[in-house]
Tab-separated table of C-alpha atoms and ligand atoms in Angstrom:
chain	number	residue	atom	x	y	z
A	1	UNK	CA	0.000	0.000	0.000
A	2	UNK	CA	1.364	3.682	-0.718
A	3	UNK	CA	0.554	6.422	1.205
A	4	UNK	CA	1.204	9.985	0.890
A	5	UNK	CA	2.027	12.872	3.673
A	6	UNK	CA	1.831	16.215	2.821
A	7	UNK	CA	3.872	18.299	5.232
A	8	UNK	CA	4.445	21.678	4.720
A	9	UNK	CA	5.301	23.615	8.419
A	10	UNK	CA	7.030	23.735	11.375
A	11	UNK	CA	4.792	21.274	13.303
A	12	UNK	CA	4.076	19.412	11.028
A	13	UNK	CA	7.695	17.803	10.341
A	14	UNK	CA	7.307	16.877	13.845
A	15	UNK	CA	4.149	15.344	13.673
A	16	UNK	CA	5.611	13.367	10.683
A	17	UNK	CA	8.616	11.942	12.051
A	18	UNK	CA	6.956	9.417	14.265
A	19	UNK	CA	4.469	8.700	11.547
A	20	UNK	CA	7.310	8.479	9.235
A	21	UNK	CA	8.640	6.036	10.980
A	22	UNK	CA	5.817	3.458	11.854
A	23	UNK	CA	3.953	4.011	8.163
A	24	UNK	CA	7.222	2.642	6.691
A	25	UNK	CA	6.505	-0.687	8.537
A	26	UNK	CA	3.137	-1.234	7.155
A	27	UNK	CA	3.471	0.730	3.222
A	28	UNK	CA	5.592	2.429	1.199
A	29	UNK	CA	5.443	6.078	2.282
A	30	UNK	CA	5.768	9.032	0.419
A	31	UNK	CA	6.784	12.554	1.851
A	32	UNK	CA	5.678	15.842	0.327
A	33	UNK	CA	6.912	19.295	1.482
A	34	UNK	CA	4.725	22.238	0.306
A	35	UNK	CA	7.322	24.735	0.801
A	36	UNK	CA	4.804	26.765	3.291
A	37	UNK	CA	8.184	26.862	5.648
A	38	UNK	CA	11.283	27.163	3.721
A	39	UNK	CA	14.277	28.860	6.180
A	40	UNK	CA	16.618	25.947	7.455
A	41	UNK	CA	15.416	26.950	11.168
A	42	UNK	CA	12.119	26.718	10.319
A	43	UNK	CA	11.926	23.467	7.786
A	44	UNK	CA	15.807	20.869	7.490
A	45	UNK	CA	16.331	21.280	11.196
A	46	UNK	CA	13.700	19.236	11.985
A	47	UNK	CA	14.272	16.513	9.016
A	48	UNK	CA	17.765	16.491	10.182
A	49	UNK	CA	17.210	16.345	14.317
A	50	UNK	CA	14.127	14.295	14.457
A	51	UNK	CA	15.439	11.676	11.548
A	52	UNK	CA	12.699	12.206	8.733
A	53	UNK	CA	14.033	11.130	5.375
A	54	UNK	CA	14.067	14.352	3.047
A	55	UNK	CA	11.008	15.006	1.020
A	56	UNK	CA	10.280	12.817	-1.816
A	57	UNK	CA	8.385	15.568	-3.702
A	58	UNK	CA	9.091	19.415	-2.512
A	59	UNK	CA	6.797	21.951	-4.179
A	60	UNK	CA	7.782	25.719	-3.701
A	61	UNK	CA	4.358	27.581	-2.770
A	62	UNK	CA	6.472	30.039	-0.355
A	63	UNK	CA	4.614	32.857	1.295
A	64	UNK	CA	1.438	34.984	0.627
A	65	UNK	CA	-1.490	35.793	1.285
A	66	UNK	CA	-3.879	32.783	2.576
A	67	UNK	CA	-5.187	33.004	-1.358
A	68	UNK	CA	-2.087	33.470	-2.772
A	69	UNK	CA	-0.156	30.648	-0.615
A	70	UNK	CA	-3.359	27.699	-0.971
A	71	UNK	CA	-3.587	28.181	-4.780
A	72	UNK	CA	0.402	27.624	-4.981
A	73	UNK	CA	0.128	24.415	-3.243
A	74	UNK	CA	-3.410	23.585	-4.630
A	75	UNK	CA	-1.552	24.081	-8.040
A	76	UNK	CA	1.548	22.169	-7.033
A	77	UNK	CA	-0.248	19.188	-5.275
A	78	UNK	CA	-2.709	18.490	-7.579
A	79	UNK	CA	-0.146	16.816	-10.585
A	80	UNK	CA	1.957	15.529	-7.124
A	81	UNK	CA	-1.099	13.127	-5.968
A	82	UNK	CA	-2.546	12.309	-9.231
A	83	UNK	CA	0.880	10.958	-10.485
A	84	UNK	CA	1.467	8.881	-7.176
A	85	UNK	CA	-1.980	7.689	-7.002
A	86	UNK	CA	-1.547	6.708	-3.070
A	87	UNK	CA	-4.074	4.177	-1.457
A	88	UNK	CA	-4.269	7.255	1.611
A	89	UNK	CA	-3.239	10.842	1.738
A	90	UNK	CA	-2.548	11.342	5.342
A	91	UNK	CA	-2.453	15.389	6.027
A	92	UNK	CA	-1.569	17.007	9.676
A	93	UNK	CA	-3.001	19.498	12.165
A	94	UNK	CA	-4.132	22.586	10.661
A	95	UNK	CA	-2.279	25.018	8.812
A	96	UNK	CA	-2.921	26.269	5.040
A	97	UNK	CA	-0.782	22.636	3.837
A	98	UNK	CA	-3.481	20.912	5.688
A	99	UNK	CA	-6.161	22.633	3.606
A	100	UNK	CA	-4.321	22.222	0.478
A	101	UNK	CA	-3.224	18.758	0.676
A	102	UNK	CA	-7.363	17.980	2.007
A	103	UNK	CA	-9.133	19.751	-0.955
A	104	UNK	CA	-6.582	18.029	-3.614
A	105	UNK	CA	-7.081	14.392	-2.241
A	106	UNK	CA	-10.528	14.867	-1.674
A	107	UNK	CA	-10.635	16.216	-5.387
A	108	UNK	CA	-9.063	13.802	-6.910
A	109	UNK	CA	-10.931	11.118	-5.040
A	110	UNK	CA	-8.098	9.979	-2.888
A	111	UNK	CA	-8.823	8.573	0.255
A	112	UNK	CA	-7.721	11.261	3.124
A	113	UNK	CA	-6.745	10.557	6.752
A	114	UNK	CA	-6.595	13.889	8.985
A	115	UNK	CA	-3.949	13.202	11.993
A	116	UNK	CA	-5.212	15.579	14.835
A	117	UNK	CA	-8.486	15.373	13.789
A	118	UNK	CA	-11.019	16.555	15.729
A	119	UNK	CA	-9.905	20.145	17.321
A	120	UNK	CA	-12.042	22.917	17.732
A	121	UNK	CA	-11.450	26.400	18.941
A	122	UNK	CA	-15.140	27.637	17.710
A	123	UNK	CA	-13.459	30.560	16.627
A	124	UNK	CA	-13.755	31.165	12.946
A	125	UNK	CA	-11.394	34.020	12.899
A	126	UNK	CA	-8.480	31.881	13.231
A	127	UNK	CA	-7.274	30.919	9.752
A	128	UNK	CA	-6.522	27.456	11.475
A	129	UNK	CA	-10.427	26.851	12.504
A	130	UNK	CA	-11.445	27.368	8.850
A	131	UNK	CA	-8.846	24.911	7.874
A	132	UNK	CA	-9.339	22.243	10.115
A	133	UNK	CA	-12.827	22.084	9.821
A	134	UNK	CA	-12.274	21.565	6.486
A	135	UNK	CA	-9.623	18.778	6.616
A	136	UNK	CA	-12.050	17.442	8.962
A	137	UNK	CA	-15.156	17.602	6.787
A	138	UNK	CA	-13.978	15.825	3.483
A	139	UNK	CA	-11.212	12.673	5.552
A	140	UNK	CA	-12.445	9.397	5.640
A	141	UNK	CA	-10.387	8.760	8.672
A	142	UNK	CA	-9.867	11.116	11.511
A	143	UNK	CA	-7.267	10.233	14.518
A	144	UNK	CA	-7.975	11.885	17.071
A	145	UNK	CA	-5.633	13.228	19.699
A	146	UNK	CA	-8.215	12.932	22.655
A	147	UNK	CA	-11.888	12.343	23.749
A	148	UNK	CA	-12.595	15.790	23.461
A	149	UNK	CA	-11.516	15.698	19.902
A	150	UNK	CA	-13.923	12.792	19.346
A	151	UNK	CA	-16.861	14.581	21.010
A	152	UNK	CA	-16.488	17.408	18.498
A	153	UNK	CA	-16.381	15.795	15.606
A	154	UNK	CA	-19.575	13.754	17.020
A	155	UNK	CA	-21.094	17.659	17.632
A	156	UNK	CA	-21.098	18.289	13.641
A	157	UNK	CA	-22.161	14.827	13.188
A	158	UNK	CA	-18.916	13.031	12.133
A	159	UNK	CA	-18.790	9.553	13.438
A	160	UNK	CA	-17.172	8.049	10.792
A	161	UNK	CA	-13.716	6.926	10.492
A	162	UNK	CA	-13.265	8.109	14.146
A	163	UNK	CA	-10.223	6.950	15.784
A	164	UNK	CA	-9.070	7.951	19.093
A	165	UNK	CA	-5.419	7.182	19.092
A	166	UNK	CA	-3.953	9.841	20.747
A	167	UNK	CA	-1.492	12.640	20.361
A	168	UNK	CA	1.810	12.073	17.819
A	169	UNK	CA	3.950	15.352	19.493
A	170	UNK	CA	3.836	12.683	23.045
A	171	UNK	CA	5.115	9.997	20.989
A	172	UNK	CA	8.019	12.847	19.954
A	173	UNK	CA	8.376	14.040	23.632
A	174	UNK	CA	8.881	10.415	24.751
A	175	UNK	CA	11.426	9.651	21.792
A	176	UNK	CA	13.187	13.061	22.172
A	177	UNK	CA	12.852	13.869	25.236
A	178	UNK	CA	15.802	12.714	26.860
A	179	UNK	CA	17.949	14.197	23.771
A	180	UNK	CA	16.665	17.569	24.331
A	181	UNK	CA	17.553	17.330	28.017
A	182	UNK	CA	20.996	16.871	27.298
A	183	UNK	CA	21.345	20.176	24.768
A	184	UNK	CA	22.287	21.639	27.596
A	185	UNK	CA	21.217	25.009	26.268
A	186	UNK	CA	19.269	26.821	29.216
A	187	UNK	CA	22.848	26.585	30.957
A	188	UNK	CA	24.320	28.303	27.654
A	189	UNK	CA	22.324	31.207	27.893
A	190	UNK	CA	22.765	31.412	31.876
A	191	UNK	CA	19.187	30.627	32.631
A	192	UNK	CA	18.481	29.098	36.187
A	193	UNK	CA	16.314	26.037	35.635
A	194	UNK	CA	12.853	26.776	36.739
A	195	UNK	CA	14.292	30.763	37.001
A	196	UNK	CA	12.758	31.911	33.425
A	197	UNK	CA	10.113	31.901	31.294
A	198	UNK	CA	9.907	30.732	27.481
A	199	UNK	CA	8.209	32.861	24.967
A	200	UNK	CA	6.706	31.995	21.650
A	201	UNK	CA	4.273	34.321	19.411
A	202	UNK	CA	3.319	34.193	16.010
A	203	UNK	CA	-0.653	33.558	15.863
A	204	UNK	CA	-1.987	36.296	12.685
A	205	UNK	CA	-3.694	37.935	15.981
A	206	UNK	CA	-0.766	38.528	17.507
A	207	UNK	CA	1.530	39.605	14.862
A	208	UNK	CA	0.175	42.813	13.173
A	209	UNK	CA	2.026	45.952	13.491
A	210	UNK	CA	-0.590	47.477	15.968
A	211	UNK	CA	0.048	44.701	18.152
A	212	UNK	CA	3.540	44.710	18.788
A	213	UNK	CA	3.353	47.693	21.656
A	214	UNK	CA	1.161	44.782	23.679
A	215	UNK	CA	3.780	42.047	22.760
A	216	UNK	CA	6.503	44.624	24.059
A	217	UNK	CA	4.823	45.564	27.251
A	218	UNK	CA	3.973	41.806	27.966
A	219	UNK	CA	7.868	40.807	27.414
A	220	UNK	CA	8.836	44.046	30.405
A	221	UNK	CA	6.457	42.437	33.143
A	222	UNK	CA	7.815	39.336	32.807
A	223	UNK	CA	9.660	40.141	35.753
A	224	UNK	CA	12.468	37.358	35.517
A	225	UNK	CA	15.143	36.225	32.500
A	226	UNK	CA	13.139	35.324	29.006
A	227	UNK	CA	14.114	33.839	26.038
A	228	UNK	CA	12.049	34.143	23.031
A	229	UNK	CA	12.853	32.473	19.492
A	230	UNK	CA	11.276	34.287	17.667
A	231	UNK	CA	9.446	33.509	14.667
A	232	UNK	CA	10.248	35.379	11.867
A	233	UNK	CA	6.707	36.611	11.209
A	234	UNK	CA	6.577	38.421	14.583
A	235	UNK	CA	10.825	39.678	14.400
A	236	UNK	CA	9.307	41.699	10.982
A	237	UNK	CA	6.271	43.029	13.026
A	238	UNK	CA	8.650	44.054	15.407
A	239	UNK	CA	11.141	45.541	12.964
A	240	UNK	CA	8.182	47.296	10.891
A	241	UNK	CA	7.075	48.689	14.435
A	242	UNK	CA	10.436	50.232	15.011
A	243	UNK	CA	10.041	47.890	18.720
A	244	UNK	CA	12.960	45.365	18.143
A	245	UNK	CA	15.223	47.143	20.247
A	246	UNK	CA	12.678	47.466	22.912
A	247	UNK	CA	12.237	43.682	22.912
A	248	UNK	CA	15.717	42.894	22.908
A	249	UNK	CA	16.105	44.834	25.848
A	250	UNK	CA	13.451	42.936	27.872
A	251	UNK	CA	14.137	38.893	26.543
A	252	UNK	CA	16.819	36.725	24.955
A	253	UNK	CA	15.837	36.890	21.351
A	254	UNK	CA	16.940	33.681	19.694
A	255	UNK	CA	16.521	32.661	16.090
A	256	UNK	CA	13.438	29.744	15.884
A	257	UNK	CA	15.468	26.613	17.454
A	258	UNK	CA	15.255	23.158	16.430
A	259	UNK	CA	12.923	20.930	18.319
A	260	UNK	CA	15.660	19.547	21.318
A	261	UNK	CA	17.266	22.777	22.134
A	262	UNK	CA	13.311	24.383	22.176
A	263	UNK	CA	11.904	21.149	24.215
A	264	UNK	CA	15.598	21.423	26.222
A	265	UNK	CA	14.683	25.076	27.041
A	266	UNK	CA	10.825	24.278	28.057
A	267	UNK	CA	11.126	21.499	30.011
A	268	UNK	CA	13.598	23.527	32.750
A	269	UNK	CA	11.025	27.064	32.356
A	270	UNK	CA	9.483	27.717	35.390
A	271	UNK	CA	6.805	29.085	33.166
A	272	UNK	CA	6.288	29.316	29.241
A	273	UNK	CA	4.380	32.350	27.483
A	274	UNK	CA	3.250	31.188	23.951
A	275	UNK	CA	-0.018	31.593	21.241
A	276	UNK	CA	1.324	28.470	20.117
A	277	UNK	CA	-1.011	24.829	20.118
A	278	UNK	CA	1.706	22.341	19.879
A	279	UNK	CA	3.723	24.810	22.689
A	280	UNK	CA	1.109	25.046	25.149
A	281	UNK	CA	-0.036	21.398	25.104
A	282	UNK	CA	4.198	20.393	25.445
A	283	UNK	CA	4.544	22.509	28.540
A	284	UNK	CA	1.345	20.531	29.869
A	285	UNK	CA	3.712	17.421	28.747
A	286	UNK	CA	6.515	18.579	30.451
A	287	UNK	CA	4.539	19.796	33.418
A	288	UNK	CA	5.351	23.675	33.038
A	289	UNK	CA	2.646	26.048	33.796
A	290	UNK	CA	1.403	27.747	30.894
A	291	UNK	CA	-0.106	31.026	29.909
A	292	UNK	CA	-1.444	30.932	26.639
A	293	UNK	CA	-2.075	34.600	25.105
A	294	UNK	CA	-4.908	33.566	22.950
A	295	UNK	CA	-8.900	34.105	23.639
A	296	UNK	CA	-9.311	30.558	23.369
A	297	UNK	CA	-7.720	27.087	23.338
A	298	UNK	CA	-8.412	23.873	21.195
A	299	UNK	CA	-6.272	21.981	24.278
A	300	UNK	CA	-9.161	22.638	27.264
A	301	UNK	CA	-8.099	20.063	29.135
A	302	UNK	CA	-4.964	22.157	30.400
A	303	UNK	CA	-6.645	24.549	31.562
A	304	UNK	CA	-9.465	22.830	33.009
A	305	UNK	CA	-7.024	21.113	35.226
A	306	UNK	CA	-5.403	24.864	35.947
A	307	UNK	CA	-1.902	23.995	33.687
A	308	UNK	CA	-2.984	26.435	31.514
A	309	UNK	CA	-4.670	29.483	31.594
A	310	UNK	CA	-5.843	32.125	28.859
A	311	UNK	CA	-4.992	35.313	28.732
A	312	UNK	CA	-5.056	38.433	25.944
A	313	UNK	CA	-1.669	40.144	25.210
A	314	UNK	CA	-2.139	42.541	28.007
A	315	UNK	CA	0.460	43.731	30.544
A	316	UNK	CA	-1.534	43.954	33.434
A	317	UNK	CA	-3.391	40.552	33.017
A	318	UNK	CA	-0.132	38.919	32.172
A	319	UNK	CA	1.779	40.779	34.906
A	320	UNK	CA	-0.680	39.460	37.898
A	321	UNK	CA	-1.093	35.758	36.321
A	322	UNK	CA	2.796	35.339	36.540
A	323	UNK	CA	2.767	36.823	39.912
A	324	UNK	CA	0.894	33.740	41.216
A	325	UNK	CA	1.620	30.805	39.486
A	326	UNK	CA	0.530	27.225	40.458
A	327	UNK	CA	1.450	23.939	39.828
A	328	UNK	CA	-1.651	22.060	40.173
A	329	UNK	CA	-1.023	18.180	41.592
A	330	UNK	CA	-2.913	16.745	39.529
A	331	UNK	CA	-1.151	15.584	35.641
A	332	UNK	CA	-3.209	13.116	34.529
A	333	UNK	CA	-1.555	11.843	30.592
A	334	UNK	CA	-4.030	13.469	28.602
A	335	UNK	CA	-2.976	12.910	25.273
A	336	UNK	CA	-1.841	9.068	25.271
A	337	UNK	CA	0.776	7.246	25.802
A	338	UNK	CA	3.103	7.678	23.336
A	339	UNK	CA	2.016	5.135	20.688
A	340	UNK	CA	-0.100	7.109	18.468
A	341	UNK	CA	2.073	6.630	15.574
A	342	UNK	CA	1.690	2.968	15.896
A	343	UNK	CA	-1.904	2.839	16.351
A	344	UNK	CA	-2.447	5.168	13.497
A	345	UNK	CA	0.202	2.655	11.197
A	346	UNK	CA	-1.917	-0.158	12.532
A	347	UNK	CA	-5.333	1.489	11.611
A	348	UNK	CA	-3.818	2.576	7.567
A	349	UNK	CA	-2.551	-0.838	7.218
A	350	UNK	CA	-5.935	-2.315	8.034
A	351	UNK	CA	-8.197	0.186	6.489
A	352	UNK	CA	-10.127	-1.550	3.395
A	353	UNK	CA	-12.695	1.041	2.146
B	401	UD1	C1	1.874	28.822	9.857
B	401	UD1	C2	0.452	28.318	10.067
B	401	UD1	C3	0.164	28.259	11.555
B	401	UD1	C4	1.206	27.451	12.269
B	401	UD1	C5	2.594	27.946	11.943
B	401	UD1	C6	3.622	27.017	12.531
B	401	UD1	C7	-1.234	28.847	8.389
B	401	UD1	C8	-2.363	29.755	8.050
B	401	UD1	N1	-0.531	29.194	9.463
B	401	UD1	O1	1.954	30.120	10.384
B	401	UD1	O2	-1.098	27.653	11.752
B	401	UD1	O3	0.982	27.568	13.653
B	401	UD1	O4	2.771	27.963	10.523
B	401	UD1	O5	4.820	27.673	12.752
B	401	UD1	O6	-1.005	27.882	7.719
B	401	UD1	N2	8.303	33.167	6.888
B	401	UD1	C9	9.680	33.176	6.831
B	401	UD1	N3	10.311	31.983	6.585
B	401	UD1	C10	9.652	30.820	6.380
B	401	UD1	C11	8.254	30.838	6.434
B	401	UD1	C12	7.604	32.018	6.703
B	401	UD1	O7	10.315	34.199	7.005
B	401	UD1	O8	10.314	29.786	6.169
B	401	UD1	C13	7.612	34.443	7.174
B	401	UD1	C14	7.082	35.103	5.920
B	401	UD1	O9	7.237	36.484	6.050
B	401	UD1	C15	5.612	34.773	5.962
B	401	UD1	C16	5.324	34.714	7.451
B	401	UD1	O10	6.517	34.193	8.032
B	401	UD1	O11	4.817	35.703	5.301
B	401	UD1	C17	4.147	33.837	7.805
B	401	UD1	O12	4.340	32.519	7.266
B	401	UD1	P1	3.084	31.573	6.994
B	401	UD1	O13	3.536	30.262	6.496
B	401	UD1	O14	2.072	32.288	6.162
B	401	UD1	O15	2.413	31.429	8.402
B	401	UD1	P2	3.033	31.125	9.838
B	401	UD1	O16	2.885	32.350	10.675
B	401	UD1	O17	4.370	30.505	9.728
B	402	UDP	N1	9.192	24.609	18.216
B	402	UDP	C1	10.527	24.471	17.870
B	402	UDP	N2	11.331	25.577	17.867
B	402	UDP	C2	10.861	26.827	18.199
B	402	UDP	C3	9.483	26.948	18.529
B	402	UDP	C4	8.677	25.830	18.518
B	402	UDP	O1	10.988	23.369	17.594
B	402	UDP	O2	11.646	27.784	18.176
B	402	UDP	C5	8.333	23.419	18.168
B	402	UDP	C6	7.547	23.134	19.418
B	402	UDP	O3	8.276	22.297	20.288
B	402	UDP	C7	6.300	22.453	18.879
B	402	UDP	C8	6.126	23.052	17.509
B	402	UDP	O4	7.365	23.651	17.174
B	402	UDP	O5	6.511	21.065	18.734
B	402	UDP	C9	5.038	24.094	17.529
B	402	UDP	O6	5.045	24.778	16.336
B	402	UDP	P1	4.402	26.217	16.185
B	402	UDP	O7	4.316	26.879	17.500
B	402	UDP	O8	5.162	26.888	15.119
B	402	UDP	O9	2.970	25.894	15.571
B	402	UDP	P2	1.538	25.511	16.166
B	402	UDP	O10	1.698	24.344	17.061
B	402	UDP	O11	1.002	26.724	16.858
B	402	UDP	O12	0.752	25.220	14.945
């Protein structure tokens, strides 16, 4: 059996790599890279830190507007998957190469699997919602990264092709874990374990021009050292702002890392600042209290158990959430146990339409 991946960003080279890896076992798998990410920090890193064989197919759709961006990969994928003919298209999470790599198998009447199927934030405004839902609509099979996931797709009356299975970024914690601990790279940067706090922003909310005096103000209450790799995205809206300096002055700015020296620098925070998904369910992982400057969260579970907590990009908020934060006793393993990949393998390799 062949199946295809289409991977395009950041997360979703890490999602792949454990699928990678157990979809080998069971078919002959077939990587394609949409070019969405492209910068060696952002994109090889990962293929070369978290062992994913390069790209069998790379298709250069770059950056753009979301219209701009989609119809380069829609363009690109479309010759891609008709010329491979795979038995599945398997696409990940929830970015603009999840929505391209969706529409094109479903198209071209390839069976689709959606790995983190299932997530909701019920906000519409976030590019990601629209995509996901989407992705979500037109897969045959949906793995799904927890109950919760499950009972949303059962809300808009998808029970078909529902797998709970798990999360794949545990299975990479688990694998990688004990790698990134040994990067040894909060020490490099003179940061106490447990003594800093982690940033990450990049969300399209957070990164316009008019936002970056919040960002700023939110990175001088932090009250205690910060590092921030920054995402190019946000360094620009800082630059066009004329607030770079101001930011240097209050955190460590750090190019984007690779995935050990960013999981070796989050699992010794003492608390991690991010608008990120995969960031703000890995602290939960890692047990690191999390504020998450978003309005919502597709990963309620961490904040229902007080892990997590929402907050807008605003000083004051931020300022009195960091003076008083807990570490709840309870860390249940919300998101599996580290054999998603496996279950997912075992699922394609049985799947007979
Ligand atoms: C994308 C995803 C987001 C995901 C994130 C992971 C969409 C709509 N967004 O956001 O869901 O959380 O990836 O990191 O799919 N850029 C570079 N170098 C690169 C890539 C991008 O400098 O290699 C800059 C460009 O100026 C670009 C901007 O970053 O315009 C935004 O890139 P884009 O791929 O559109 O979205 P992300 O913010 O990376
Ligand atoms: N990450 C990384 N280096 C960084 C920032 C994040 O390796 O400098 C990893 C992080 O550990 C997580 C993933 O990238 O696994 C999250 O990606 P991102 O925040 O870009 O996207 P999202 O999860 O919000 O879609």
């Amino acid at each position: 059996m062949k199946v295809v991946s289409v991977v395009g960003n950041r997360p979703q080279f890490i999602k792949a790599a454990p699928l990678a890896a157990a979809l080998a076992k069971v078919s002959d798998h077939v990587l394609v890279h949409t070019g969405q990410h492209y910068d060696a920090e952002l994109s090889r890193v990962f293929f070369d830190e978290l062992g994913l064989a390069p790209p069998d197919h790379r298709i250069e759709a770059g950056s753009g507007s979301h219209a701009v961006q989609t119809a380069a990969m829609l363009t690109g994928l479309e010759p891609v998957l008709a010329g491979e003919r795979p038995d599945l298209v398997l696409v990940y999470g929830d970015t603009n190469s999840t929505l391209a790599g969706a529409l094109v198998a479903a198209k071209l009447r390839l069976r689709l699997g959606h790995v983190e199927s299932g997530l909701r934030s019920f906000d519409r405004a976030m590019p990601e919602e629209v995509n996901r839902v989407v992705a979500d609509v037109v897969s045959d099979l949906r793995f799904c990264p927890s109950p919760t996931a499950v009972a949303n797709l059962a809300a808009e009356g998808m029970t078909d092709g529902v797998h709970l299975v798990g999360d794949v970024m545990v299975d990479v914690a688990r694998t990688f874990g004990p790698a990134a601990r040994r990067t040894g790279v909060a020490g490099r940067l003179g940061l106490t374990p447990g003594g800093y706090a982690l940033v990450t922003v990049h969300r399209q909310s957070n990164t316009s021009a008019q936002a970056m005096p919040a960002l700023v103000e939110v990175l001088e209450t932090i009250g205690r050292p910060a590092v921030f790799p920054i995402h190019p995205r946000t360094r620009a809206a800082l630059e066009t702002a004329g607030l770079l300096g101001r930011a240097e002055a209050a955190a460590t700015l750090t190019p984007p890392l690779g995935y050990l020296e960013f999981t070796g620098l989050l699992v010794s925070a003492g608390v991690c600042l991010t608008d990120s998904g995969g960031v703000q369910k890995e602290a939960y992982l890692h047990a690191v209290p999390c504020i998450t400057l978003r309005d919502t969260s597709e990963w309620v579970e961490t904040i229902e158990l007080g892990w997590n907590q929402l907050l807008p990009m605003d000083a004051t908020a931020v300022g009195a959430a960091l003076a008083d934060v807990t570490r709840p006793q309870q860390h249940p393993p919300l998101y599996g146990d580290g054999h998603a990949a496996e279950r997912i393998a075992d699922l394609v390799a049985a799947y007979a339409p």
